[in-house]
Short mmCIF file of N, CA and C in Angstrom, two decimals:
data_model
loop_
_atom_site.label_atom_id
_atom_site.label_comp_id
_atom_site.label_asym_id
_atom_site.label_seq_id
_atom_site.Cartn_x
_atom_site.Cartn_y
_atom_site.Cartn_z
N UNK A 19 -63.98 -34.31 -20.03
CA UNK A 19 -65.40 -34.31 -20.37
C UNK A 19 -65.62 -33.42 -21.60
N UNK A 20 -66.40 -34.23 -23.00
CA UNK A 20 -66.60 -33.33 -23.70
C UNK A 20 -67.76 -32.20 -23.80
N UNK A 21 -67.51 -30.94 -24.64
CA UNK A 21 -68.65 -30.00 -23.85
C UNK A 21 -69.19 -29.55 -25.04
N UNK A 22 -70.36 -29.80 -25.18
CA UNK A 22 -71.52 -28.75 -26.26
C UNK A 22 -72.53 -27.92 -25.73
N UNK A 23 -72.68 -26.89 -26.97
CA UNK A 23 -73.32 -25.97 -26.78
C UNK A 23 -74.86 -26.17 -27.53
N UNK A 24 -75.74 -26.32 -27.07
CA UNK A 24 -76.58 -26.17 -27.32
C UNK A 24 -77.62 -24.88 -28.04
N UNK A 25 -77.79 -24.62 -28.94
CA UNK A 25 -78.44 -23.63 -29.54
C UNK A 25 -79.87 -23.26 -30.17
N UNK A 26 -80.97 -23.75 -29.61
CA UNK A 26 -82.49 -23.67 -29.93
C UNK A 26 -83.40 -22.93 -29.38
N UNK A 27 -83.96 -22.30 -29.81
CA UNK A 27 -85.08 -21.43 -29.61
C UNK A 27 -86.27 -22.58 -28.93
N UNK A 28 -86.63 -23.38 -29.44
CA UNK A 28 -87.88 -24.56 -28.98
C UNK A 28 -87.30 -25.29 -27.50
N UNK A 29 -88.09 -25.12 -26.84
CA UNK A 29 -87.71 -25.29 -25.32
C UNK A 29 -87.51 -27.29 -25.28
N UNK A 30 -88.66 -27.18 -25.70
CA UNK A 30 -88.87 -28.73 -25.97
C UNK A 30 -87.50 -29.89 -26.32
N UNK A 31 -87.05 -29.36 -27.63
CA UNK A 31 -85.97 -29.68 -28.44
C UNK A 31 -84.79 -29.46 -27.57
N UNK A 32 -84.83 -28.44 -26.99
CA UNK A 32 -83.56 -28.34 -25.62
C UNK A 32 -83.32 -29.29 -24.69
N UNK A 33 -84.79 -29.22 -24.21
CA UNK A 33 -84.75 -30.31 -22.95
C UNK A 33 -84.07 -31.62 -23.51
N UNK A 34 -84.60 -32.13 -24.60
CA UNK A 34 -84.83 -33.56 -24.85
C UNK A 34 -82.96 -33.83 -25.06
N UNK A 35 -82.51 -33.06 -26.23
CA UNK A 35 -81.28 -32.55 -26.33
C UNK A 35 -80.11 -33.00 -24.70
N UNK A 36 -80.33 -31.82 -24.20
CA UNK A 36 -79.71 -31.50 -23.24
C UNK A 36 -79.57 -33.12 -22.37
N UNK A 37 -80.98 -33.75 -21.79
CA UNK A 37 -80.78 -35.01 -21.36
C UNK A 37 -80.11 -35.92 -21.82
N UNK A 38 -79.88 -36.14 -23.04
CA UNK A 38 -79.45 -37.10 -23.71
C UNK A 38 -78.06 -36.81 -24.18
N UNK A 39 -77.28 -35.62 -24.39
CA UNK A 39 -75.96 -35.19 -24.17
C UNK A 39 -75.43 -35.25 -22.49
N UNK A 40 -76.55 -35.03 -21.72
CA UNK A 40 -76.03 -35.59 -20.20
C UNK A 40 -75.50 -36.70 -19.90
N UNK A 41 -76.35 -37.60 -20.10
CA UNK A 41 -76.67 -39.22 -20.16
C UNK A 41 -75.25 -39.68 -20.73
N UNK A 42 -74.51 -39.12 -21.72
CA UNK A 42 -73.82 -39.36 -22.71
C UNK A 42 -72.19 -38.55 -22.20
N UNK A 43 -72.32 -38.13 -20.59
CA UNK A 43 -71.04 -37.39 -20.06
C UNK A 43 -70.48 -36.51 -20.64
N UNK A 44 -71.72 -35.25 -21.74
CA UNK A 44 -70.94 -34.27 -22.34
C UNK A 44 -71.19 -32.78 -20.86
N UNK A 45 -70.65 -31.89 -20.79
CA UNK A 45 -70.94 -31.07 -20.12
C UNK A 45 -71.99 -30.21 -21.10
N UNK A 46 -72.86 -29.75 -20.71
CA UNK A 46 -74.03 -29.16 -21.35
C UNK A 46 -73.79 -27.82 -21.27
N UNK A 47 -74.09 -26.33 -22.36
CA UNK A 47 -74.76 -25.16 -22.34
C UNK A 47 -75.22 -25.16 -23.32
N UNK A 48 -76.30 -23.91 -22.77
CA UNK A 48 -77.56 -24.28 -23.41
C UNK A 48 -77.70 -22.75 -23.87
N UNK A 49 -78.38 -22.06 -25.02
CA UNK A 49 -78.81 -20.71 -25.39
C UNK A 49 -80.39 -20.85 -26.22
N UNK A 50 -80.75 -19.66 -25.95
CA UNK A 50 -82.04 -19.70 -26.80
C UNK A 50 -81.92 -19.14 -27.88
N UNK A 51 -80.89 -18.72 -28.57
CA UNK A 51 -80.26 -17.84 -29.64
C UNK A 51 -79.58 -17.53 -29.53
N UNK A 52 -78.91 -16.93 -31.11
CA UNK A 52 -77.05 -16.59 -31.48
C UNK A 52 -76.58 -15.82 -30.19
N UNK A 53 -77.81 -14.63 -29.74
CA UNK A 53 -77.08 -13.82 -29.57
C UNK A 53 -77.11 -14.30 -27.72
N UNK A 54 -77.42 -15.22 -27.41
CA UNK A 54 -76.99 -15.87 -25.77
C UNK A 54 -75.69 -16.94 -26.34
N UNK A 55 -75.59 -17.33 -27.47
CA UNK A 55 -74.67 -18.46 -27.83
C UNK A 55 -73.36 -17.37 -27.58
N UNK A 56 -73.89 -16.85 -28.70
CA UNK A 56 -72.37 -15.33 -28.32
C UNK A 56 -71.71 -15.29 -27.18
N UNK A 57 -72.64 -14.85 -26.31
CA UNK A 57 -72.37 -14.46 -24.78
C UNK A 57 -71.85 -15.82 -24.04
N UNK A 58 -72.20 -17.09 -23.98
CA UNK A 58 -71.51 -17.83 -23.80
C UNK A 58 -70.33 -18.75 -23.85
N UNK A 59 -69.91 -18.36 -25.42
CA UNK A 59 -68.79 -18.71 -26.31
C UNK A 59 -67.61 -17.39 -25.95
N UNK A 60 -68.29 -16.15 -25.15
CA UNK A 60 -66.78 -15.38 -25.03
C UNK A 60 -65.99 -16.14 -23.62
N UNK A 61 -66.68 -17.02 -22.78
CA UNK A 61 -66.68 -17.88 -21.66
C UNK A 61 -66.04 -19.26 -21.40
N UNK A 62 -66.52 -19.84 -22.71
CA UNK A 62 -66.58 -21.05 -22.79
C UNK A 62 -65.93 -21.55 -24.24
N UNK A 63 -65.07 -23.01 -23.94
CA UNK A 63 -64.52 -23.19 -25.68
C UNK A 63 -65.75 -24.85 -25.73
N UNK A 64 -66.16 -24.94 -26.82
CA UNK A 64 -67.32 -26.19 -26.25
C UNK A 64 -66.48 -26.91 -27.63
N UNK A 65 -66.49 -28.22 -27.34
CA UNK A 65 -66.04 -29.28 -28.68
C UNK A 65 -67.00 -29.06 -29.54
N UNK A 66 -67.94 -28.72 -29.43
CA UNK A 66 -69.02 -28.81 -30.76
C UNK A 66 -70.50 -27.59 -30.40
N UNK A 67 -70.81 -27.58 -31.04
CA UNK A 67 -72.22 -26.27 -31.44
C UNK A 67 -72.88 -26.54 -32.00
N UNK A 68 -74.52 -27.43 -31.51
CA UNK A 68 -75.68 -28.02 -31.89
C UNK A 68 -76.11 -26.69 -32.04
N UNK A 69 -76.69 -26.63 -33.83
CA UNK A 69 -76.73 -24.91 -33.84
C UNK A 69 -78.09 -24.76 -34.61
N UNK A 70 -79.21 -24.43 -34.55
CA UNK A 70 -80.72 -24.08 -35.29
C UNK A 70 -80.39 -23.08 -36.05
N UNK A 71 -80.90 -22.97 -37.55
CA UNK A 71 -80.48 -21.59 -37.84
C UNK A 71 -81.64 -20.40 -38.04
N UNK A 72 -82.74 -20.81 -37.76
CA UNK A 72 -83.91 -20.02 -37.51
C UNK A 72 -84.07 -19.34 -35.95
N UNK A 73 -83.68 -18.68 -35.46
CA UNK A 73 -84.03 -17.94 -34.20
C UNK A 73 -83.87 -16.61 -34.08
N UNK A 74 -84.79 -15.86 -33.28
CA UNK A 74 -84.81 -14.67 -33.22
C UNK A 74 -83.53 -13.83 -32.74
N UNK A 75 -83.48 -12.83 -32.36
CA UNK A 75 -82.19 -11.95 -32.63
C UNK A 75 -80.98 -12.23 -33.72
N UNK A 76 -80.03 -13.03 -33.50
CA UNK A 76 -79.43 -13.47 -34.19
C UNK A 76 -79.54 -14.93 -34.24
N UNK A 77 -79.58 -15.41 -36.29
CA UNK A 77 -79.75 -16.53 -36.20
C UNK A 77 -78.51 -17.33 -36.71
N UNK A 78 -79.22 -18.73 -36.85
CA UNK A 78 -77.69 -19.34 -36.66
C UNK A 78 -76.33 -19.16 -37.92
N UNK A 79 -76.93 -18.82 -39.20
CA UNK A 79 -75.78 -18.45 -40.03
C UNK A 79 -75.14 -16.97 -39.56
N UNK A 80 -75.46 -16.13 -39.24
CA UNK A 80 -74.20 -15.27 -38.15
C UNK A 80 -73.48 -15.61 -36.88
N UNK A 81 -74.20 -16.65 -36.73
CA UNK A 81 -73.72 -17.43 -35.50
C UNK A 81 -72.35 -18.04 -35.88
N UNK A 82 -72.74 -18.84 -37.00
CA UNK A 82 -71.59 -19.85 -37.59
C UNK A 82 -70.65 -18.64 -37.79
N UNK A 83 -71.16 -17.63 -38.28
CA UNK A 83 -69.88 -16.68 -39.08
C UNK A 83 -68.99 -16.52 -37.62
N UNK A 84 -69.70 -16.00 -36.58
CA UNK A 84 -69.02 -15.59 -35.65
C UNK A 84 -68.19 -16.62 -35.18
N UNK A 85 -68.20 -17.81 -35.06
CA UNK A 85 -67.38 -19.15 -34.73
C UNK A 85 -66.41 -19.04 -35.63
N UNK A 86 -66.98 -19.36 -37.03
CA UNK A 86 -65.52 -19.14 -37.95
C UNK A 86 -64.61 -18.60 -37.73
N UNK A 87 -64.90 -16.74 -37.35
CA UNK A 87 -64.06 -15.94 -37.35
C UNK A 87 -63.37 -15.91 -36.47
N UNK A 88 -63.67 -16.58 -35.81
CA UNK A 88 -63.30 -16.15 -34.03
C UNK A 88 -61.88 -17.42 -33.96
N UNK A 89 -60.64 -16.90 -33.44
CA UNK A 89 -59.79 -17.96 -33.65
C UNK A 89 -59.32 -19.11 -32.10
N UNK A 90 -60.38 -18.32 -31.26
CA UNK A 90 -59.91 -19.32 -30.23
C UNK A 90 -61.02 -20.68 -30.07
N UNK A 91 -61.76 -20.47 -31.09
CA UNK A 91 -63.23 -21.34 -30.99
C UNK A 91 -62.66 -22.37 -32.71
N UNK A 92 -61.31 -22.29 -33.20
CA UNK A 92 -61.10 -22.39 -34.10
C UNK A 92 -61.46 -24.54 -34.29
N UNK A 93 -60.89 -24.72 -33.18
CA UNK A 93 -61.32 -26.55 -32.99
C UNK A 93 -62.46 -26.46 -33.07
N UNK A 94 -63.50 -25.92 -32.73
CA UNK A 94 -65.23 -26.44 -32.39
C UNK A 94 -65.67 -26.84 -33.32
N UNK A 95 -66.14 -28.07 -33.22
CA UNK A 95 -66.98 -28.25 -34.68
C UNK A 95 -68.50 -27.70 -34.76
N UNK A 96 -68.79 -27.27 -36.13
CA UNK A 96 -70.62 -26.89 -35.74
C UNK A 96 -71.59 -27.96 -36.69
N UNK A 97 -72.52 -28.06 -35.84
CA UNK A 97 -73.38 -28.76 -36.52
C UNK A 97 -75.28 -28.32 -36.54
N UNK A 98 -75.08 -27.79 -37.71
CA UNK A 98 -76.78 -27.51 -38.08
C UNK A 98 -77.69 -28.15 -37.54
N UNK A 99 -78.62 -27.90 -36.83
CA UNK A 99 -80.03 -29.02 -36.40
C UNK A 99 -80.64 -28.20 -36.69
N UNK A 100 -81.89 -28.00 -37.83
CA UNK A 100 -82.88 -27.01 -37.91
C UNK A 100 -83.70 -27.96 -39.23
N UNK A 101 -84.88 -26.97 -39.22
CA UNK A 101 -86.38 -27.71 -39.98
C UNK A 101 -86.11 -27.11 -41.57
N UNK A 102 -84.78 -26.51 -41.66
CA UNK A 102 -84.97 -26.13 -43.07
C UNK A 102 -84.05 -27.05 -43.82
N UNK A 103 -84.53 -27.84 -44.69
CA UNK A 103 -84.51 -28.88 -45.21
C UNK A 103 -84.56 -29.37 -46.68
N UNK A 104 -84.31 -27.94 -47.58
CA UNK A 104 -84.09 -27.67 -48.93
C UNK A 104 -82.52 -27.99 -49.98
N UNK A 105 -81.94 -28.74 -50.40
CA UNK A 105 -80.94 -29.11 -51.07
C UNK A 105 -80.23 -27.40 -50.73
N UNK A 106 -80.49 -26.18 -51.26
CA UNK A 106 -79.98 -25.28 -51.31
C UNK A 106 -79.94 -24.80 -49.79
N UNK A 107 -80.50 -24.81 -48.93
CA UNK A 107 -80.06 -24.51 -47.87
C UNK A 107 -79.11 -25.43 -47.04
N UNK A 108 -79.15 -26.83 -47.48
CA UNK A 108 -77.81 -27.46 -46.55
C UNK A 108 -77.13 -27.62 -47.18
N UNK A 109 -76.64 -26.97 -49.06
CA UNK A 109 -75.38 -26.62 -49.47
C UNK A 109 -74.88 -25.21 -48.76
N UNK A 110 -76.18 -24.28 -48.71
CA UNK A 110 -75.83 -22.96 -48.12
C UNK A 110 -74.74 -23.16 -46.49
N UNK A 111 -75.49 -23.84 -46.12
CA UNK A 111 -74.87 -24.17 -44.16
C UNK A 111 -73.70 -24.87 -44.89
N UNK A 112 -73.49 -26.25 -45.46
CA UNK A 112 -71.74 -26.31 -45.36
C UNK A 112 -70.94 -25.77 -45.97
N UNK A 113 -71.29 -24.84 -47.04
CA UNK A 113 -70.40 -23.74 -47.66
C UNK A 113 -69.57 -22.69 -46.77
N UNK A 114 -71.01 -22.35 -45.37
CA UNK A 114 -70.20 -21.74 -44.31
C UNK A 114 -69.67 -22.05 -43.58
N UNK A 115 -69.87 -23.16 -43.56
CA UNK A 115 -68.35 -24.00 -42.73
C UNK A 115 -69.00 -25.18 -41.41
N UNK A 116 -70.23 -25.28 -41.60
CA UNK A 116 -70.62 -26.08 -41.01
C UNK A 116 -70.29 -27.65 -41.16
N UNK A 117 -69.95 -28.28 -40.20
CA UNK A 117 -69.08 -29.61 -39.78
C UNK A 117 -69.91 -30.41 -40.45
N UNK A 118 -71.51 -30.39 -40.29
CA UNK A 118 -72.59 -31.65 -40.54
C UNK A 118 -74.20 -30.43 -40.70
N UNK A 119 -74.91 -30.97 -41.39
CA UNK A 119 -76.12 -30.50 -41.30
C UNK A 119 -77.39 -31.82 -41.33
N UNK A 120 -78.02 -31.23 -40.16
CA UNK A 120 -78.89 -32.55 -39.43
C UNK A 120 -80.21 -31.80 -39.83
N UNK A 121 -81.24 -32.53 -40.02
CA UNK A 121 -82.42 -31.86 -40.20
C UNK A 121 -83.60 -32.31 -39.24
N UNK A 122 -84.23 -31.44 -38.78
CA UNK A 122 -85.84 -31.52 -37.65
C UNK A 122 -87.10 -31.98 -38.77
N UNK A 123 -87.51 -33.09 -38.46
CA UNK A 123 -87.69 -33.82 -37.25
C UNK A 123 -86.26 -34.62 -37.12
N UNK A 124 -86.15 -34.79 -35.67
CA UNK A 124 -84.90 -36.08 -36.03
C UNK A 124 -84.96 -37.36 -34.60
N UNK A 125 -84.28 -37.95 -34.49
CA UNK A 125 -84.47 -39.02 -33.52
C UNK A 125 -82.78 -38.70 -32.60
N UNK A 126 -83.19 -38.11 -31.20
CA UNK A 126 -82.11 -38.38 -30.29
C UNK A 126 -81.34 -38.99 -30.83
N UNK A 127 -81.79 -40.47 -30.13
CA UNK A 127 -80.46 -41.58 -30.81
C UNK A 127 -79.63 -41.08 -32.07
N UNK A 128 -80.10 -41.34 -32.96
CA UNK A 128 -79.30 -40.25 -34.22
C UNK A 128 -78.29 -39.48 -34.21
N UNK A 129 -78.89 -38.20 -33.59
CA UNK A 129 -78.16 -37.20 -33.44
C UNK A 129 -77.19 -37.63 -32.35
N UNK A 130 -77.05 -37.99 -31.19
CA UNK A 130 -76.62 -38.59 -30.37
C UNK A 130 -74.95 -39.23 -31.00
N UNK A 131 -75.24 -40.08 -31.95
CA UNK A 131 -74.55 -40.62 -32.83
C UNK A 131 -73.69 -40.10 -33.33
N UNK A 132 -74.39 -38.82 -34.51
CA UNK A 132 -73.99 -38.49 -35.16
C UNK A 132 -72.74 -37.67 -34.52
N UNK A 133 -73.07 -37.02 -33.53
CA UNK A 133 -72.01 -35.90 -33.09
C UNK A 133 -71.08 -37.14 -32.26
N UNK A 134 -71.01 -38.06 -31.64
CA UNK A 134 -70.16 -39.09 -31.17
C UNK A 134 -69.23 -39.56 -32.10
N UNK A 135 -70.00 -39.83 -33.37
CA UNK A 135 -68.68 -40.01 -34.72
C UNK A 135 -68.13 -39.08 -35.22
N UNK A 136 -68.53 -37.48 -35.46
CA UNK A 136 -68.16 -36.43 -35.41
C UNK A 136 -67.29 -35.77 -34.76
N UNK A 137 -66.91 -36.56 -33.34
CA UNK A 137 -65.84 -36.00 -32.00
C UNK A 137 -65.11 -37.38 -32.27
N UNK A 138 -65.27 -38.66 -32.84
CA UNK A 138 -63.83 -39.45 -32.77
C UNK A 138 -63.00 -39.03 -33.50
#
């Protein structure tokens, strides 16, 4: 079973998320920020990291750093989902090593997709 981590502050965006990676036989965790993603990633190795980069405590570009660095999380792929949506900020996210950068608003199905062709 493949397993993602879920990473959003918006409860909403979780839920909807989370069902539809169910539906789809991934094993689900879920954080409301870097710094619960942290705490779950010393636990857990997840195939991939649906990652927002706006959230309080730590947000998601220290997040990514911490994945990078970290060498047992070295397979995971990460993938950006967030509302910032500027040419310079989704050169900024794959410069740091982000797998894909997805932008809010977006459509389940989509994303759904996207990370399914992303894990073949």
């Amino acid at each position: 079973m493949k397993k993602i981590l879920i990473v959003d502050d918006e409860p909403n965006i979780v839920m909807s998320l989370e069902y539809a990676f169910k539906k789809n036989n991934f094993e689900v965790f879920i954080a409301r920020d870097g710094s619960e993603a942290l705490e779950i990633l010393k636990n857990n190795i997840p195939d991939i990291v649906l990652l927002d980069i706006m959230m309080p405590n730590v947000d998601g570009y220290q997040t990514l750093k911490h994945i990078k660095d970290s060498k047992s999380l070295e397979a995971t792929k990460v993938v950006f989902l967030t509302a910032k949506n500027k040419a310079s900020d989704i050169e900024k996210g794959l410069k740091l090593g982000a797998d894909k950068y997805l932008v809010k608003p977006f459509s389940i199905k989509k994303i759904v997709s996207e990370i399914l062709e992303l894990m073949a």
